[in-house]
mmCIF file of C-alpha atoms in Angstrom:
data_model
loop_
_atom_site.group_PDB
_atom_site.id
_atom_site.type_symbol
_atom_site.label_atom_id
_atom_site.label_comp_id
_atom_site.label_asym_id
_atom_site.label_seq_id
_atom_site.Cartn_x
_atom_site.Cartn_y
_atom_site.Cartn_z
ATOM 1 C CA UNK A 115 32.975 -88.126 223.487
ATOM 2 C CA UNK A 116 31.104 -86.459 220.672
ATOM 3 C CA UNK A 117 34.312 -85.789 218.769
ATOM 4 C CA UNK A 118 35.288 -89.477 218.730
ATOM 5 C CA UNK A 119 31.793 -90.637 217.770
ATOM 6 C CA UNK A 120 31.698 -88.780 214.419
ATOM 7 C CA UNK A 121 32.163 -91.149 211.493
ATOM 8 C CA UNK A 122 34.156 -89.955 208.506
ATOM 9 C CA UNK A 123 35.329 -91.589 205.309
ATOM 10 C CA UNK A 124 38.938 -90.872 204.289
ATOM 11 C CA UNK A 125 40.342 -91.668 200.840
ATOM 12 C CA UNK A 126 43.821 -90.853 199.548
ATOM 13 C CA UNK A 127 43.628 -91.165 195.768
ATOM 14 C CA UNK A 128 46.972 -92.656 194.738
ATOM 15 C CA UNK A 129 48.682 -90.354 197.260
ATOM 16 C CA UNK A 130 47.772 -87.376 195.062
ATOM 17 C CA UNK A 131 44.350 -86.127 196.236
ATOM 18 C CA UNK A 132 42.548 -86.438 199.578
ATOM 19 C CA UNK A 133 38.797 -86.715 200.080
ATOM 20 C CA UNK A 134 37.163 -86.643 203.512
ATOM 21 C CA UNK A 135 33.374 -86.920 203.808
ATOM 22 C CA UNK A 136 30.867 -87.029 206.701
ATOM 23 C CA UNK A 137 27.118 -87.450 207.142
ATOM 24 C CA UNK A 138 26.136 -83.805 207.381
ATOM 25 C CA UNK A 139 22.362 -84.181 207.860
ATOM 26 C CA UNK A 140 22.677 -86.895 210.512
ATOM 27 C CA UNK A 141 25.653 -85.463 212.395
ATOM 28 C CA UNK A 142 24.934 -81.728 212.103
ATOM 29 C CA UNK A 143 21.266 -81.215 211.280
ATOM 30 C CA UNK A 144 20.426 -77.703 210.176
ATOM 31 C CA UNK A 145 24.040 -76.523 210.530
ATOM 32 C CA UNK A 146 26.546 -75.846 207.778
ATOM 33 C CA UNK A 147 29.959 -76.749 209.234
ATOM 34 C CA UNK A 148 33.437 -75.686 208.057
ATOM 35 C CA UNK A 149 36.552 -77.805 207.413
ATOM 36 C CA UNK A 150 40.261 -77.070 207.831
ATOM 37 C CA UNK A 151 43.386 -79.250 207.551
ATOM 38 C CA UNK A 152 47.192 -79.315 207.813
ATOM 39 C CA UNK A 153 50.064 -81.622 206.840
ATOM 40 C CA UNK A 154 52.547 -79.933 209.145
ATOM 41 C CA UNK A 155 53.739 -81.476 212.419
ATOM 42 C CA UNK A 156 54.708 -79.912 215.728
ATOM 43 C CA UNK A 157 53.446 -76.809 217.371
ATOM 44 C CA UNK A 158 53.728 -74.535 214.348
ATOM 45 C CA UNK A 159 50.909 -75.941 212.247
ATOM 46 C CA UNK A 160 49.558 -73.976 209.360
ATOM 47 C CA UNK A 161 45.851 -74.652 208.949
ATOM 48 C CA UNK A 162 44.211 -74.354 205.571
ATOM 49 C CA UNK A 163 40.531 -73.992 204.794
ATOM 50 C CA UNK A 164 38.875 -76.434 202.458
ATOM 51 C CA UNK A 165 39.426 -75.402 198.801
ATOM 52 C CA UNK A 166 36.541 -77.489 197.451
ATOM 53 C CA UNK A 167 33.511 -78.574 199.470
ATOM 54 C CA UNK A 168 31.265 -81.516 198.624
ATOM 55 C CA UNK A 169 27.576 -80.680 199.109
ATOM 56 C CA UNK A 170 24.546 -82.679 200.227
ATOM 57 C CA UNK A 171 21.296 -80.765 199.642
ATOM 58 C CA UNK A 172 23.133 -77.468 200.127
ATOM 59 C CA UNK A 173 25.092 -78.481 203.218
ATOM 60 C CA UNK A 174 28.844 -79.118 203.350
ATOM 61 C CA UNK A 175 29.325 -82.870 203.550
ATOM 62 C CA UNK A 176 32.982 -83.283 202.529
ATOM 63 C CA UNK A 177 36.221 -81.710 201.353
ATOM 64 C CA UNK A 178 38.498 -82.429 198.410
ATOM 65 C CA UNK A 179 42.118 -81.218 198.575
ATOM 66 C CA UNK A 180 45.676 -82.048 197.503
ATOM 67 C CA UNK A 181 47.842 -84.576 199.354
ATOM 68 C CA UNK A 182 50.909 -82.750 200.657
ATOM 69 C CA UNK A 183 52.464 -85.150 203.180
ATOM 70 C CA UNK A 184 52.290 -88.395 205.126
ATOM 71 C CA UNK A 185 50.681 -87.025 208.301
ATOM 72 C CA UNK A 186 47.314 -85.312 208.117
ATOM 73 C CA UNK A 187 45.383 -83.434 210.768
ATOM 74 C CA UNK A 188 41.917 -81.985 210.123
ATOM 75 C CA UNK A 189 39.207 -80.219 212.114
ATOM 76 C CA UNK A 190 35.445 -79.752 211.643
ATOM 77 C CA UNK A 191 34.056 -76.584 213.269
ATOM 78 C CA UNK A 192 30.727 -74.793 213.459
ATOM 79 C CA UNK A 193 29.686 -72.287 210.843
ATOM 80 C CA UNK A 194 31.322 -69.215 212.442
ATOM 81 C CA UNK A 195 34.467 -71.170 213.472
ATOM 82 C CA UNK A 196 34.005 -70.570 217.166
ATOM 83 C CA UNK A 197 33.622 -74.207 218.198
ATOM 84 C CA UNK A 198 35.448 -77.347 217.095
ATOM 85 C CA UNK A 199 32.997 -80.231 216.484
ATOM 86 C CA UNK A 200 35.467 -82.928 215.430
ATOM 87 C CA UNK A 201 39.224 -83.345 214.880
ATOM 88 C CA UNK A 202 41.564 -86.181 213.910
ATOM 89 C CA UNK A 203 45.193 -86.926 213.023
ATOM 90 C CA UNK A 204 46.207 -89.832 210.752
ATOM 91 C CA UNK A 205 48.796 -91.272 208.390
ATOM 92 C CA UNK A 206 47.569 -90.494 204.893
ATOM 93 C CA UNK A 207 49.560 -93.445 203.435
ATOM 94 C CA UNK A 208 47.202 -95.908 205.187
ATOM 95 C CA UNK A 209 44.187 -94.662 203.245
ATOM 96 C CA UNK A 210 45.532 -94.919 199.691
ATOM 97 C CA UNK A 211 43.226 -95.997 196.900
ATOM 98 C CA UNK A 212 45.369 -96.888 193.839
ATOM 99 C CA UNK A 213 44.641 -95.806 190.287
ATOM 100 C CA UNK A 214 43.374 -98.417 187.774
ATOM 101 C CA UNK A 215 46.128 -100.471 186.092
ATOM 102 C CA UNK A 216 47.650 -98.952 182.968
ATOM 103 C CA UNK A 217 48.582 -100.557 179.660
ATOM 104 C CA UNK A 218 46.846 -103.861 180.374
ATOM 105 C CA UNK A 219 47.749 -106.657 177.931
ATOM 106 C CA UNK A 220 46.273 -110.134 177.464
ATOM 107 C CA UNK A 221 48.186 -113.168 176.240
ATOM 108 C CA UNK A 222 46.131 -116.258 175.347
ATOM 109 C CA UNK A 223 47.889 -119.559 174.679
ATOM 110 C CA UNK A 224 46.000 -122.868 174.553
ATOM 111 C CA UNK A 225 43.827 -122.767 177.700
ATOM 112 C CA UNK A 226 45.950 -120.250 179.637
ATOM 113 C CA UNK A 227 45.403 -116.486 179.836
ATOM 114 C CA UNK A 228 48.115 -114.204 181.229
ATOM 115 C CA UNK A 229 47.405 -110.541 182.072
ATOM 116 C CA UNK A 230 50.090 -107.916 182.701
ATOM 117 C CA UNK A 231 50.138 -104.140 183.339
ATOM 118 C CA UNK A 232 52.633 -101.378 183.925
ATOM 119 C CA UNK A 233 54.204 -101.146 187.370
ATOM 120 C CA UNK A 234 53.137 -98.091 189.404
ATOM 121 C CA UNK A 235 55.830 -95.616 190.358
ATOM 122 C CA UNK A 236 55.275 -96.033 194.131
ATOM 123 C CA UNK A 237 54.589 -98.794 196.624
ATOM 124 C CA UNK A 238 54.590 -101.695 194.189
ATOM 125 C CA UNK A 239 55.070 -104.142 197.076
ATOM 126 C CA UNK A 240 51.792 -102.976 198.608
ATOM 127 C CA UNK A 241 49.803 -103.794 195.469
ATOM 128 C CA UNK A 242 48.237 -106.911 193.986
ATOM 129 C CA UNK A 243 46.741 -107.413 190.557
ATOM 130 C CA UNK A 244 43.271 -108.942 190.565
ATOM 131 C CA UNK A 245 41.798 -110.609 187.487
ATOM 132 C CA UNK A 246 38.083 -111.421 187.174
ATOM 133 C CA UNK A 247 36.469 -113.286 184.293
ATOM 134 C CA UNK A 248 33.241 -115.005 183.335
ATOM 135 C CA UNK A 249 31.675 -116.628 180.296
ATOM 136 C CA UNK A 250 28.059 -116.500 179.194
ATOM 137 C CA UNK A 251 27.590 -119.840 180.962
ATOM 138 C CA UNK A 252 28.843 -118.559 184.343
ATOM 139 C CA UNK A 253 26.482 -117.019 186.880
ATOM 140 C CA UNK A 254 29.102 -114.777 188.495
ATOM 141 C CA UNK A 255 32.639 -113.520 188.224
ATOM 142 C CA UNK A 256 35.588 -115.826 188.856
ATOM 143 C CA UNK A 257 38.549 -114.144 190.588
ATOM 144 C CA UNK A 258 42.327 -114.667 190.556
ATOM 145 C CA UNK A 259 44.828 -112.463 192.449
ATOM 146 C CA UNK A 260 48.606 -112.303 192.145
ATOM 147 C CA UNK A 261 51.513 -110.006 192.845
ATOM 148 C CA UNK A 262 51.725 -106.865 190.820
ATOM 149 C CA UNK A 263 51.859 -106.789 187.984
ATOM 150 C CA UNK A 264 51.237 -110.169 186.372
ATOM 151 C CA UNK A 265 48.452 -112.714 186.822
ATOM 152 C CA UNK A 266 47.607 -115.893 184.910
ATOM 153 C CA UNK A 267 44.844 -118.473 184.932
ATOM 154 C CA UNK A 268 44.297 -121.843 183.209
ATOM 155 C CA UNK A 269 41.267 -123.811 182.120
ATOM 156 C CA UNK A 270 39.809 -121.436 179.513
ATOM 157 C CA UNK A 271 37.719 -123.022 176.762
ATOM 158 C CA UNK A 272 38.774 -121.604 173.354
ATOM 159 C CA UNK A 273 35.206 -122.158 172.075
ATOM 160 C CA UNK A 274 33.714 -119.785 174.667
ATOM 161 C CA UNK A 275 33.676 -116.015 174.842
ATOM 162 C CA UNK A 276 34.921 -114.530 178.143
ATOM 163 C CA UNK A 277 34.588 -111.123 179.786
ATOM 164 C CA UNK A 278 37.738 -109.885 181.569
ATOM 165 C CA UNK A 279 38.395 -107.032 183.961
ATOM 166 C CA UNK A 280 41.394 -106.171 186.180
ATOM 167 C CA UNK A 281 42.182 -103.832 189.072
ATOM 168 C CA UNK A 282 44.878 -103.118 191.672
ATOM 169 C CA UNK A 283 44.393 -103.820 195.383
ATOM 170 C CA UNK A 284 46.230 -102.436 198.462
ATOM 171 C CA UNK A 285 47.433 -104.975 200.995
ATOM 172 C CA UNK A 286 45.636 -104.932 204.361
ATOM 173 C CA UNK A 287 46.749 -104.442 207.151
ATOM 174 C CA UNK A 288 50.402 -104.070 206.169
ATOM 175 C CA UNK A 289 49.925 -101.092 203.875
ATOM 176 C CA UNK A 290 46.348 -99.918 204.442
ATOM 177 C CA UNK A 291 43.971 -99.772 207.380
ATOM 178 C CA UNK A 292 41.074 -99.766 204.881
ATOM 179 C CA UNK A 293 40.626 -102.343 202.136
ATOM 180 C CA UNK A 294 40.813 -100.044 199.136
ATOM 181 C CA UNK A 295 41.060 -101.208 195.532
ATOM 182 C CA UNK A 296 41.290 -99.240 192.321
ATOM 183 C CA UNK A 297 38.403 -98.860 189.938
ATOM 184 C CA UNK A 298 38.034 -101.643 187.399
ATOM 185 C CA UNK A 299 39.832 -101.229 184.128
ATOM 186 C CA UNK A 300 37.539 -101.194 181.090
ATOM 187 C CA UNK A 301 35.950 -104.611 180.527
ATOM 188 C CA UNK A 302 37.221 -106.538 177.496
ATOM 189 C CA UNK A 303 35.898 -109.577 175.651
ATOM 190 C CA UNK A 304 38.072 -112.395 174.325
ATOM 191 C CA UNK A 305 37.576 -115.695 172.544
ATOM 192 C CA UNK A 306 40.497 -117.998 171.711
ATOM 193 C CA UNK A 307 42.950 -115.106 171.734
ATOM 194 C CA UNK A 308 40.746 -112.800 169.626
ATOM 195 C CA UNK A 309 39.483 -109.492 170.979
ATOM 196 C CA UNK A 310 35.743 -108.958 170.408
ATOM 197 C CA UNK A 311 33.489 -105.948 170.838
ATOM 198 C CA UNK A 312 31.196 -107.987 173.087
ATOM 199 C CA UNK A 313 30.222 -111.576 173.746
ATOM 200 C CA UNK A 314 26.879 -110.811 172.139
ATOM 201 C CA UNK A 315 28.734 -110.812 168.810
ATOM 202 C CA UNK A 316 29.723 -114.428 169.433
ATOM 203 C CA UNK A 317 26.122 -115.379 170.227
ATOM 204 C CA UNK A 318 24.868 -113.517 167.160
ATOM 205 C CA UNK A 319 27.489 -115.099 164.903
ATOM 206 C CA UNK A 320 26.624 -118.576 166.154
ATOM 207 C CA UNK A 321 22.902 -117.927 165.808
ATOM 208 C CA UNK A 322 23.440 -116.485 162.324
ATOM 209 C CA UNK A 323 25.437 -119.574 161.342
ATOM 210 C CA UNK A 324 22.696 -121.864 162.648
ATOM 211 C CA UNK A 325 20.024 -119.855 160.818
ATOM 212 C CA UNK A 326 22.034 -119.879 157.582
ATOM 213 C CA UNK A 327 22.613 -123.633 157.735
ATOM 214 C CA UNK A 328 18.947 -124.235 158.547
ATOM 215 C CA UNK A 329 17.818 -122.120 155.597
ATOM 216 C CA UNK A 330 20.280 -123.877 153.288
ATOM 217 C CA UNK A 331 19.065 -127.309 154.382
ATOM 218 C CA UNK A 332 15.436 -126.202 153.973
ATOM 219 C CA UNK A 333 16.116 -124.958 150.431
ATOM 220 C CA UNK A 334 17.903 -128.180 149.470
ATOM 221 C CA UNK A 335 15.045 -130.228 150.900
ATOM 222 C CA UNK A 336 12.479 -128.197 148.973
ATOM 223 C CA UNK A 337 14.443 -128.603 145.725
ATOM 224 C CA UNK A 338 14.655 -132.358 146.312
ATOM 225 C CA UNK A 339 10.902 -132.579 146.950
ATOM 226 C CA UNK A 340 10.144 -130.492 143.853
ATOM 227 C CA UNK A 341 12.323 -132.759 141.692
ATOM 228 C CA UNK A 342 10.471 -135.820 142.968
ATOM 229 C CA UNK A 343 7.094 -134.182 142.318
ATOM 230 C CA UNK A 344 8.224 -133.139 138.834
ATOM 231 C CA UNK A 345 9.237 -136.697 137.953
ATOM 232 C CA UNK A 346 5.930 -137.994 139.284
ATOM 233 C CA UNK A 347 4.010 -135.366 137.297
ATOM 234 C CA UNK A 348 5.858 -136.173 134.067
ATOM 235 C CA UNK A 349 5.048 -139.864 134.458
ATOM 236 C CA UNK A 350 1.416 -139.088 135.207
ATOM 237 C CA UNK A 351 1.201 -136.713 132.257
ATOM 238 C CA UNK A 352 2.654 -139.306 129.880
ATOM 239 C CA UNK A 353 0.211 -141.953 131.083
ATOM 240 C CA UNK A 354 -2.866 -139.684 130.990
ATOM 241 C CA UNK A 355 -2.019 -137.453 128.032
ATOM 242 C CA UNK A 356 0.447 -139.066 125.568
ATOM 243 C CA UNK A 357 2.680 -136.635 123.780
ATOM 244 C CA UNK A 358 1.483 -135.425 120.359
ATOM 245 C CA UNK A 359 4.266 -135.582 117.765
ATOM 246 C CA UNK A 360 5.359 -132.273 116.364
ATOM 247 C CA UNK A 361 4.701 -132.151 112.593
ATOM 248 C CA UNK A 362 7.750 -129.957 112.214
ATOM 249 C CA UNK A 363 9.938 -133.007 112.849
ATOM 250 C CA UNK A 364 7.740 -135.625 111.193
ATOM 251 C CA UNK A 365 7.367 -133.566 108.015
ATOM 252 C CA UNK A 366 10.713 -131.851 108.100
ATOM 253 C CA UNK A 367 10.911 -131.383 104.337
ATOM 254 C CA UNK A 368 7.498 -129.644 104.315
ATOM 255 C CA UNK A 369 8.919 -126.779 106.364
ATOM 256 C CA UNK A 370 12.552 -126.817 105.244
ATOM 257 C CA UNK A 371 12.156 -127.426 101.474
ATOM 258 C CA UNK A 372 8.667 -126.043 100.776
ATOM 259 C CA UNK A 373 8.362 -123.380 103.490
ATOM 260 C CA UNK A 374 5.088 -124.844 104.729
ATOM 261 C CA UNK A 375 3.396 -124.958 101.282
ATOM 262 C CA UNK A 376 1.322 -128.092 101.731
ATOM 263 C CA UNK A 377 -0.036 -128.250 98.129
ATOM 264 C CA UNK A 378 3.446 -128.048 96.621
ATOM 265 C CA UNK A 379 4.741 -130.603 99.110
ATOM 266 C CA UNK A 380 1.871 -133.116 98.548
ATOM 267 C CA UNK A 381 2.181 -132.926 94.760
ATOM 268 C CA UNK A 382 5.888 -133.632 94.827
ATOM 269 C CA UNK A 383 5.532 -136.311 97.482
ATOM 270 C CA UNK A 384 2.679 -138.044 95.610
ATOM 271 C CA UNK A 385 4.688 -138.065 92.390
ATOM 272 C CA UNK A 386 7.682 -139.531 94.212
ATOM 273 C CA UNK A 387 5.483 -142.208 95.804
ATOM 274 C CA UNK A 388 4.041 -143.219 92.431
ATOM 275 C CA UNK A 389 7.497 -143.423 90.904
ATOM 276 C CA UNK A 390 8.694 -145.471 93.841
ATOM 277 C CA UNK A 391 5.797 -147.867 93.510
ATOM 278 C CA UNK A 392 6.365 -148.288 89.769
ATOM 279 C CA UNK A 393 10.066 -148.938 90.023
ATOM 280 C CA UNK A 394 10.516 -150.632 93.338
ATOM 281 C CA UNK A 395 7.304 -152.160 94.603
ATOM 282 C CA UNK A 396 6.238 -155.566 93.463
ATOM 283 C CA UNK A 397 2.881 -156.157 95.079
ATOM 284 C CA UNK A 398 1.052 -159.286 94.397
ATOM 285 C CA UNK A 399 -2.386 -158.775 92.988
ATOM 286 C CA UNK A 400 -4.828 -161.549 92.462
ATOM 287 C CA UNK A 401 -7.899 -160.484 90.552
ATOM 288 C CA UNK A 402 -10.512 -163.046 90.251
ATOM 289 C CA UNK A 403 -13.815 -162.708 88.541
ATOM 290 C CA UNK A 404 -16.581 -165.075 88.948
ATOM 291 C CA UNK A 405 -16.895 -165.459 85.201
ATOM 292 C CA UNK A 406 -13.137 -165.993 84.761
ATOM 293 C CA UNK A 407 -13.061 -168.580 87.525
ATOM 294 C CA UNK A 408 -15.721 -170.552 85.669
ATOM 295 C CA UNK A 409 -13.799 -170.205 82.361
ATOM 296 C CA UNK A 410 -10.450 -171.149 83.926
ATOM 297 C CA UNK A 411 -11.865 -174.387 85.219
ATOM 298 C CA UNK A 412 -12.732 -175.376 81.662
ATOM 299 C CA UNK A 413 -9.646 -173.860 80.019
ATOM 300 C CA UNK A 414 -6.745 -175.763 78.775
ATOM 301 C CA UNK A 415 -4.360 -176.709 81.653
ATOM 302 C CA UNK A 416 -1.436 -176.725 79.237
ATOM 303 C CA UNK A 417 -1.534 -172.993 78.570
ATOM 304 C CA UNK A 418 1.803 -171.552 77.533
ATOM 305 C CA UNK A 419 3.896 -169.975 80.356
ATOM 306 C CA UNK A 420 4.969 -167.066 78.160
ATOM 307 C CA UNK A 421 4.322 -163.643 79.410
ATOM 308 C CA UNK A 422 1.461 -161.946 77.679
ATOM 309 C CA UNK A 423 -0.507 -158.801 78.125
ATOM 310 C CA UNK A 424 -3.867 -159.610 79.521
ATOM 311 C CA UNK A 425 -6.634 -157.137 79.468
ATOM 312 C CA UNK A 426 -9.899 -158.020 80.995
ATOM 313 C CA UNK A 427 -13.188 -156.268 80.951
ATOM 314 C CA UNK A 428 -15.222 -155.139 77.976
ATOM 315 C CA UNK A 429 -15.022 -151.605 76.688
ATOM 316 C CA UNK A 430 -17.807 -149.448 77.996
ATOM 317 C CA UNK A 431 -18.644 -151.766 80.929
ATOM 318 C CA UNK A 432 -17.746 -149.702 84.036
ATOM 319 C CA UNK A 433 -19.702 -151.702 86.575
ATOM 320 C CA UNK A 434 -17.598 -154.854 86.638
ATOM 321 C CA UNK A 435 -15.335 -155.553 89.593
ATOM 322 C CA UNK A 436 -12.272 -156.165 87.437
ATOM 323 C CA UNK A 437 -12.513 -152.767 85.796
ATOM 324 C CA UNK A 438 -11.931 -150.955 89.075
ATOM 325 C CA UNK A 439 -8.419 -152.216 89.874
ATOM 326 C CA UNK A 440 -5.108 -152.375 88.120
ATOM 327 C CA UNK A 441 -1.863 -153.927 89.214
ATOM 328 C CA UNK A 442 1.423 -155.287 88.010
ATOM 329 C CA UNK A 443 1.693 -159.029 88.500
ATOM 330 C CA UNK A 444 4.983 -160.810 87.885
ATOM 331 C CA UNK A 445 4.948 -164.108 86.018
ATOM 332 C CA UNK A 446 7.436 -166.897 85.716
ATOM 333 C CA UNK A 447 9.057 -165.466 82.538
ATOM 334 C CA UNK A 448 9.647 -161.955 84.047
ATOM 335 C CA UNK A 449 6.818 -160.534 81.990
ATOM 336 C CA UNK A 450 4.350 -158.057 83.377
ATOM 337 C CA UNK A 451 0.645 -158.622 83.417
ATOM 338 C CA UNK A 452 -1.695 -155.632 83.476
ATOM 339 C CA UNK A 453 -5.241 -155.957 84.619
ATOM 340 C CA UNK A 454 -8.011 -153.485 84.796
ATOM 341 C CA UNK A 455 -6.797 -150.999 82.130
ATOM 342 C CA UNK A 456 -9.340 -150.305 79.441
ATOM 343 C CA UNK A 457 -9.074 -148.840 75.940
ATOM 344 C CA UNK A 458 -5.281 -148.734 75.893
ATOM 345 C CA UNK A 459 -3.525 -148.485 72.593
ATOM 346 C CA UNK A 460 -0.281 -150.174 71.721
ATOM 347 C CA UNK A 461 1.537 -146.898 71.983
ATOM 348 C CA UNK A 462 0.244 -146.350 75.532
ATOM 349 C CA UNK A 463 1.310 -149.808 76.542
ATOM 350 C CA UNK A 464 4.746 -149.177 75.057
ATOM 351 C CA UNK A 465 5.138 -146.014 77.163
ATOM 352 C CA UNK A 466 4.114 -147.836 80.305
ATOM 353 C CA UNK A 467 6.630 -150.561 79.674
#
């Protein structure tokens, strides 16, 4: 009864290595047991001691050895080998744990993903290929199982990043008495047929794009606001402080022709203004004296319309109003009348004409 009650765990790794473990501290407290096995059948069995023990706090808790046949018999005995504590015979093929799939490939087309792997050398009919996947929006893994060694699934969103992993499973109970599956192949990350290092890269790229667009919009908005404020400021500045004209443009000849020499420029400009007035200006000048007005009222109204030279004001009298002004006044006979010039000789008048 004690021999049948002992619980052991038996694993045949891809029909290459065997591992048998037991709970040493619970089953055999304070005792270090020994393990022996054989793959031979019949009466002439050759028992072998365990080549590699598995330890649990210094006590033998398992054995690891090479698979050498389909039928296995093993025995657990006390430390000195005088008493058998547990024994069992089994078919090693019913405890196979397959290796992970090799050369896994992904094919993504539209919303369908197809996964394939190399076919194992043995017992292909006893194996299934399991595909699991999830996106960052899924709480758990989604699973799809098919015959070895091809599995496909539809409904994938090309805008999402998915995590994929695959493994091989042994069929139960036709091939195995224990539901053993291989270890998971390395997890991969895909998005619309593109292999990524991780789905975090997709999140970072999207967040970086959002941040970049936000910054760009913020900059454009700030530039727009600054342009509006600049226009407002220019209008306010023009209304409060009118622009002062630059003398460099108003008096261009002062800087270009006279190199900023104001005295030279004013002398030449004044001379040109006088010449312009003498030759081109024809201002009307009406000089009236109170004494002349009284004389003109009593003068002869039939005075000749010839042009004459009229000089008013007595020599040496500098306080009269007429002696302070001079002008050229046209008459009806295209003669010129001069008023206000004193002590002019005939020669001077000739030069002026």
